[in-house]
Amino acid sequence: MPINRTAVSTDSARATDSARATGSVRAVGSADRELAWHEIALCAQTGPELFFPEPGSSTREAKLLCGGCEVRGACLEYALAHDERFGVWGGLSEQERHALKRRRQSGRDRRHAGSR
């Protein structure tokens, strides 16, 4: 089923407003703060099968939903920091996250080599 980008943006705004109005996003311990983004993430409003498809299945719809999510960056950074190996996180597949980690590591290696 194709995702209507306008509906995704509207749903994202409603979810964010609702979370803020009810105080769902709160300042608590660091572990809770680290996952506070999940409470307003669009993926929290859908089933996991969209973000953890069977091998060989399309990730297109999950990535479209991620594209309209205001916490996409926090989600991606969480997945990279915790070495999430399965599913779509922050709009990237497992392979895309792995490639991003390699590029980031390569960039760090070059910067450190230049500062010696």
C-alpha atoms as an extended CHARMM CRD file, in Angstrom:
* protein
*
       116  EXT
         1         1  MET       CA              0.0000000000        0.0000000000        0.0000000000  PROA      1               0.0000000000
         2         2  PRO       CA              1.5800000000        3.3510000000       -1.0140000000  PROA      2               0.0000000000
         3         3  ILE       CA              2.1130000000        5.8920000000        1.7150000000  PROA      3               0.0000000000
         4         4  ASN       CA              0.5650000000        9.3360000000        1.2960000000  PROA      4               0.0000000000
         5         5  ARG       CA              3.3740000000       11.7740000000        2.1720000000  PROA      5               0.0000000000
         6         6  THR       CA              0.8940000000       14.5080000000        3.1500000000  PROA      6               0.0000000000
         7         7  ALA       CA             -0.8120000000       12.1460000000        5.5690000000  PROA      7               0.0000000000
         8         8  VAL       CA              2.5600000000       11.0880000000        6.9800000000  PROA      8               0.0000000000
         9         9  SER       CA              3.5510000000       14.7120000000        7.6430000000  PROA      9               0.0000000000
        10        10  THR       CA              0.1810000000       15.4610000000        9.2190000000  PROA      10              0.0000000000
        11        11  ASP       CA              0.3240000000       12.3110000000       11.3490000000  PROA      11              0.0000000000
        12        12  SER       CA              3.8580000000       13.1830000000       12.4390000000  PROA      12              0.0000000000
        13        13  ALA       CA              2.7940000000       16.6550000000       13.5190000000  PROA      13              0.0000000000
        14        14  ARG       CA             -0.2330000000       15.2700000000       15.3890000000  PROA      14              0.0000000000
        15        15  ALA       CA              1.8660000000       12.6350000000       17.1580000000  PROA      15              0.0000000000
        16        16  THR       CA              4.4490000000       15.2180000000       18.1480000000  PROA      16              0.0000000000
        17        17  ASP       CA              1.8320000000       17.6710000000       19.4220000000  PROA      17              0.0000000000
        18        18  SER       CA              0.0880000000       14.8910000000       21.3270000000  PROA      18              0.0000000000
        19        19  ALA       CA              3.3130000000       13.6910000000       22.9630000000  PROA      19              0.0000000000
        20        20  ARG       CA              4.2330000000       17.2070000000       23.9980000000  PROA      20              0.0000000000
        21        21  ALA       CA              0.7370000000       18.0160000000       25.2710000000  PROA      21              0.0000000000
        22        22  THR       CA              0.5680000000       14.8960000000       27.4160000000  PROA      22              0.0000000000
        23        23  GLY       CA              4.1270000000       15.2310000000       28.6290000000  PROA      23              0.0000000000
        24        24  SER       CA              5.0700000000       11.8780000000       27.0820000000  PROA      24              0.0000000000
        25        25  VAL       CA              8.5230000000       13.1760000000       26.2620000000  PROA      25              0.0000000000
        26        26  ARG       CA             10.0210000000       13.7960000000       29.6540000000  PROA      26              0.0000000000
        27        27  ALA       CA             13.3800000000       14.4880000000       31.1890000000  PROA      27              0.0000000000
        28        28  VAL       CA             14.3980000000       11.4150000000       33.1450000000  PROA      28              0.0000000000
        29        29  GLY       CA             17.4220000000        9.1260000000       33.4190000000  PROA      29              0.0000000000
        30        30  SER       CA             19.8960000000        8.9650000000       30.5560000000  PROA      30              0.0000000000
        31        31  ALA       CA             18.5900000000        5.5950000000       29.3050000000  PROA      31              0.0000000000
        32        32  ASP       CA             15.0510000000        6.9840000000       29.0900000000  PROA      32              0.0000000000
        33        33  ARG       CA             16.2930000000       10.1890000000       27.4420000000  PROA      33              0.0000000000
        34        34  GLU       CA             18.1880000000        8.1270000000       24.9200000000  PROA      34              0.0000000000
        35        35  LEU       CA             14.9080000000        6.5010000000       23.8180000000  PROA      35              0.0000000000
        36        36  ALA       CA             12.5630000000        9.4750000000       24.3490000000  PROA      36              0.0000000000
        37        37  TRP       CA             12.5630000000       10.0790000000       20.5850000000  PROA      37              0.0000000000
        38        38  HSD       CA             10.8030000000        6.7450000000       20.0910000000  PROA      38              0.0000000000
        39        39  GLU       CA              7.6380000000        7.9970000000       21.7870000000  PROA      39              0.0000000000
        40        40  ILE       CA              6.9930000000       10.4670000000       18.9760000000  PROA      40              0.0000000000
        41        41  ALA       CA              8.4600000000        8.4040000000       16.1250000000  PROA      41              0.0000000000
        42        42  LEU       CA              6.1090000000        7.4860000000       13.3070000000  PROA      42              0.0000000000
        43        43  CYS       CA              7.2750000000        3.8610000000       13.4880000000  PROA      43              0.0000000000
        44        44  ALA       CA              5.7780000000        3.5900000000       16.9720000000  PROA      44              0.0000000000
        45        45  GLN       CA              2.3660000000        4.0240000000       15.3340000000  PROA      45              0.0000000000
        46        46  THR       CA              2.7900000000        1.1280000000       12.8810000000  PROA      46              0.0000000000
        47        47  GLY       CA              3.5700000000       -2.5530000000       13.0640000000  PROA      47              0.0000000000
        48        48  PRO       CA              7.1490000000       -3.8380000000       13.1960000000  PROA      48              0.0000000000
        49        49  GLU       CA              6.7230000000       -5.9120000000       10.0270000000  PROA      49              0.0000000000
        50        50  LEU       CA              7.0740000000       -2.7260000000        7.9580000000  PROA      50              0.0000000000
        51        51  PHE       CA             10.5020000000       -1.9870000000        9.4770000000  PROA      51              0.0000000000
        52        52  PHE       CA             11.6860000000       -5.5870000000        9.7930000000  PROA      52              0.0000000000
        53        53  PRO       CA             10.6550000000       -7.1000000000        6.4520000000  PROA      53              0.0000000000
        54        54  GLU       CA             11.3770000000      -10.6500000000        5.3810000000  PROA      54              0.0000000000
        55        55  PRO       CA             14.7330000000      -11.0820000000        3.5930000000  PROA      55              0.0000000000
        56        56  GLY       CA             14.4310000000       -9.8980000000        0.0140000000  PROA      56              0.0000000000
        57        57  SER       CA             11.3020000000       -7.8360000000        0.7110000000  PROA      57              0.0000000000
        58        58  SER       CA             11.0910000000       -4.1440000000       -0.0760000000  PROA      58              0.0000000000
        59        59  THR       CA             12.0280000000       -1.4980000000        2.4890000000  PROA      59              0.0000000000
        60        60  ARG       CA             10.5800000000        1.3020000000        0.3210000000  PROA      60              0.0000000000
        61        61  GLU       CA              7.4570000000        1.9640000000        2.4240000000  PROA      61              0.0000000000
        62        62  ALA       CA              9.4140000000        1.9840000000        5.6870000000  PROA      62              0.0000000000
        63        63  LYS       CA             11.8980000000        4.4490000000        4.2070000000  PROA      63              0.0000000000
        64        64  LEU       CA              9.0490000000        6.6820000000        2.9660000000  PROA      64              0.0000000000
        65        65  LEU       CA              7.5650000000        6.7470000000        6.4680000000  PROA      65              0.0000000000
        66        66  CYS       CA             10.9780000000        7.5150000000        7.9710000000  PROA      66              0.0000000000
        67        67  GLY       CA             11.3690000000       10.3740000000        5.4920000000  PROA      67              0.0000000000
        68        68  GLY       CA              8.4230000000       12.1590000000        7.1200000000  PROA      68              0.0000000000
        69        69  CYS       CA              9.5150000000       11.5170000000       10.7070000000  PROA      69              0.0000000000
        70        70  GLU       CA             10.9980000000       14.3770000000       12.7130000000  PROA      70              0.0000000000
        71        71  VAL       CA             13.1270000000       12.0670000000       14.8720000000  PROA      71              0.0000000000
        72        72  ARG       CA             14.7570000000       10.2350000000       11.9760000000  PROA      72              0.0000000000
        73        73  GLY       CA             18.2260000000       11.5250000000       12.8890000000  PROA      73              0.0000000000
        74        74  ALA       CA             17.9500000000       10.4300000000       16.5250000000  PROA      74              0.0000000000
        75        75  CYS       CA             16.7200000000        7.0270000000       15.3850000000  PROA      75              0.0000000000
        76        76  LEU       CA             19.6330000000        6.5960000000       12.9970000000  PROA      76              0.0000000000
        77        77  GLU       CA             22.1990000000        7.6740000000       15.5860000000  PROA      77              0.0000000000
        78        78  TYR       CA             20.6820000000        5.2690000000       18.1280000000  PROA      78              0.0000000000
        79        79  ALA       CA             20.9180000000        2.3930000000       15.6290000000  PROA      79              0.0000000000
        80        80  LEU       CA             24.5310000000        3.2440000000       14.7900000000  PROA      80              0.0000000000
        81        81  ALA       CA             25.5450000000        3.6220000000       18.4450000000  PROA      81              0.0000000000
        82        82  HSD       CA             23.9010000000        0.3140000000       19.4060000000  PROA      82              0.0000000000
        83        83  ASP       CA             24.9820000000       -1.6220000000       16.3250000000  PROA      83              0.0000000000
        84        84  GLU       CA             21.4160000000       -2.4790000000       15.3010000000  PROA      84              0.0000000000
        85        85  ARG       CA             21.9170000000       -5.1280000000       12.6520000000  PROA      85              0.0000000000
        86        86  PHE       CA             18.3490000000       -5.7200000000       11.4860000000  PROA      86              0.0000000000
        87        87  GLY       CA             15.5440000000       -3.6130000000       10.0790000000  PROA      87              0.0000000000
        88        88  VAL       CA             15.1420000000       -0.0620000000        8.8590000000  PROA      88              0.0000000000
        89        89  TRP       CA             16.3430000000        2.5620000000       11.3450000000  PROA      89              0.0000000000
        90        90  GLY       CA             16.5050000000        6.2720000000       10.5880000000  PROA      90              0.0000000000
        91        91  GLY       CA             15.4980000000        5.5740000000        7.0000000000  PROA      91              0.0000000000
        92        92  LEU       CA             18.4480000000        3.2710000000        6.2770000000  PROA      92              0.0000000000
        93        93  SER       CA             18.6230000000       -0.4890000000        5.7720000000  PROA      93              0.0000000000
        94        94  GLU       CA             21.1860000000       -2.7070000000        7.4410000000  PROA      94              0.0000000000
        95        95  GLN       CA             23.5210000000       -2.4590000000        4.4510000000  PROA      95              0.0000000000
        96        96  GLU       CA             23.1420000000        1.3270000000        4.2150000000  PROA      96              0.0000000000
        97        97  ARG       CA             23.9150000000        1.7720000000        7.9290000000  PROA      97              0.0000000000
        98        98  HSD       CA             26.9570000000       -0.4720000000        7.6160000000  PROA      98              0.0000000000
        99        99  ALA       CA             28.2240000000        1.5770000000        4.6600000000  PROA      99              0.0000000000
       100       100  LEU       CA             27.6170000000        4.8230000000        6.5860000000  PROA      100             0.0000000000
       101       101  LYS       CA             29.6050000000        3.5020000000        9.5660000000  PROA      101             0.0000000000
       102       102  ARG       CA             32.4830000000        2.5800000000        7.2590000000  PROA      102             0.0000000000
       103       103  ARG       CA             32.4440000000        6.0420000000        5.6330000000  PROA      103             0.0000000000
       104       104  ARG       CA             32.3850000000        7.7500000000        9.0240000000  PROA      104             0.0000000000
       105       105  GLN       CA             35.2160000000        5.5670000000       10.3160000000  PROA      105             0.0000000000
       106       106  SER       CA             37.2330000000        6.2140000000        7.1760000000  PROA      106             0.0000000000
       107       107  GLY       CA             36.7420000000        9.9680000000        7.5950000000  PROA      107             0.0000000000
       108       108  ARG       CA             37.8830000000        9.7790000000       11.2350000000  PROA      108             0.0000000000
       109       109  ASP       CA             40.9350000000        7.7640000000       10.2570000000  PROA      109             0.0000000000
       110       110  ARG       CA             41.9280000000       10.3690000000        7.6510000000  PROA      110             0.0000000000
       111       111  ARG       CA             41.4540000000       13.2530000000       10.1050000000  PROA      111             0.0000000000
       112       112  HSD       CA             43.5780000000       11.5270000000       12.7570000000  PROA      112             0.0000000000
       113       113  ALA       CA             46.3060000000       10.7110000000       10.2410000000  PROA      113             0.0000000000
       114       114  GLY       CA             46.4560000000       14.3740000000        9.1760000000  PROA      114             0.0000000000
       115       115  SER       CA             46.8010000000       15.6220000000       12.7540000000  PROA      115             0.0000000000
       116       116  ARG       CA             49.9290000000       13.5740000000       13.5030000000  PROA      116             0.0000000000
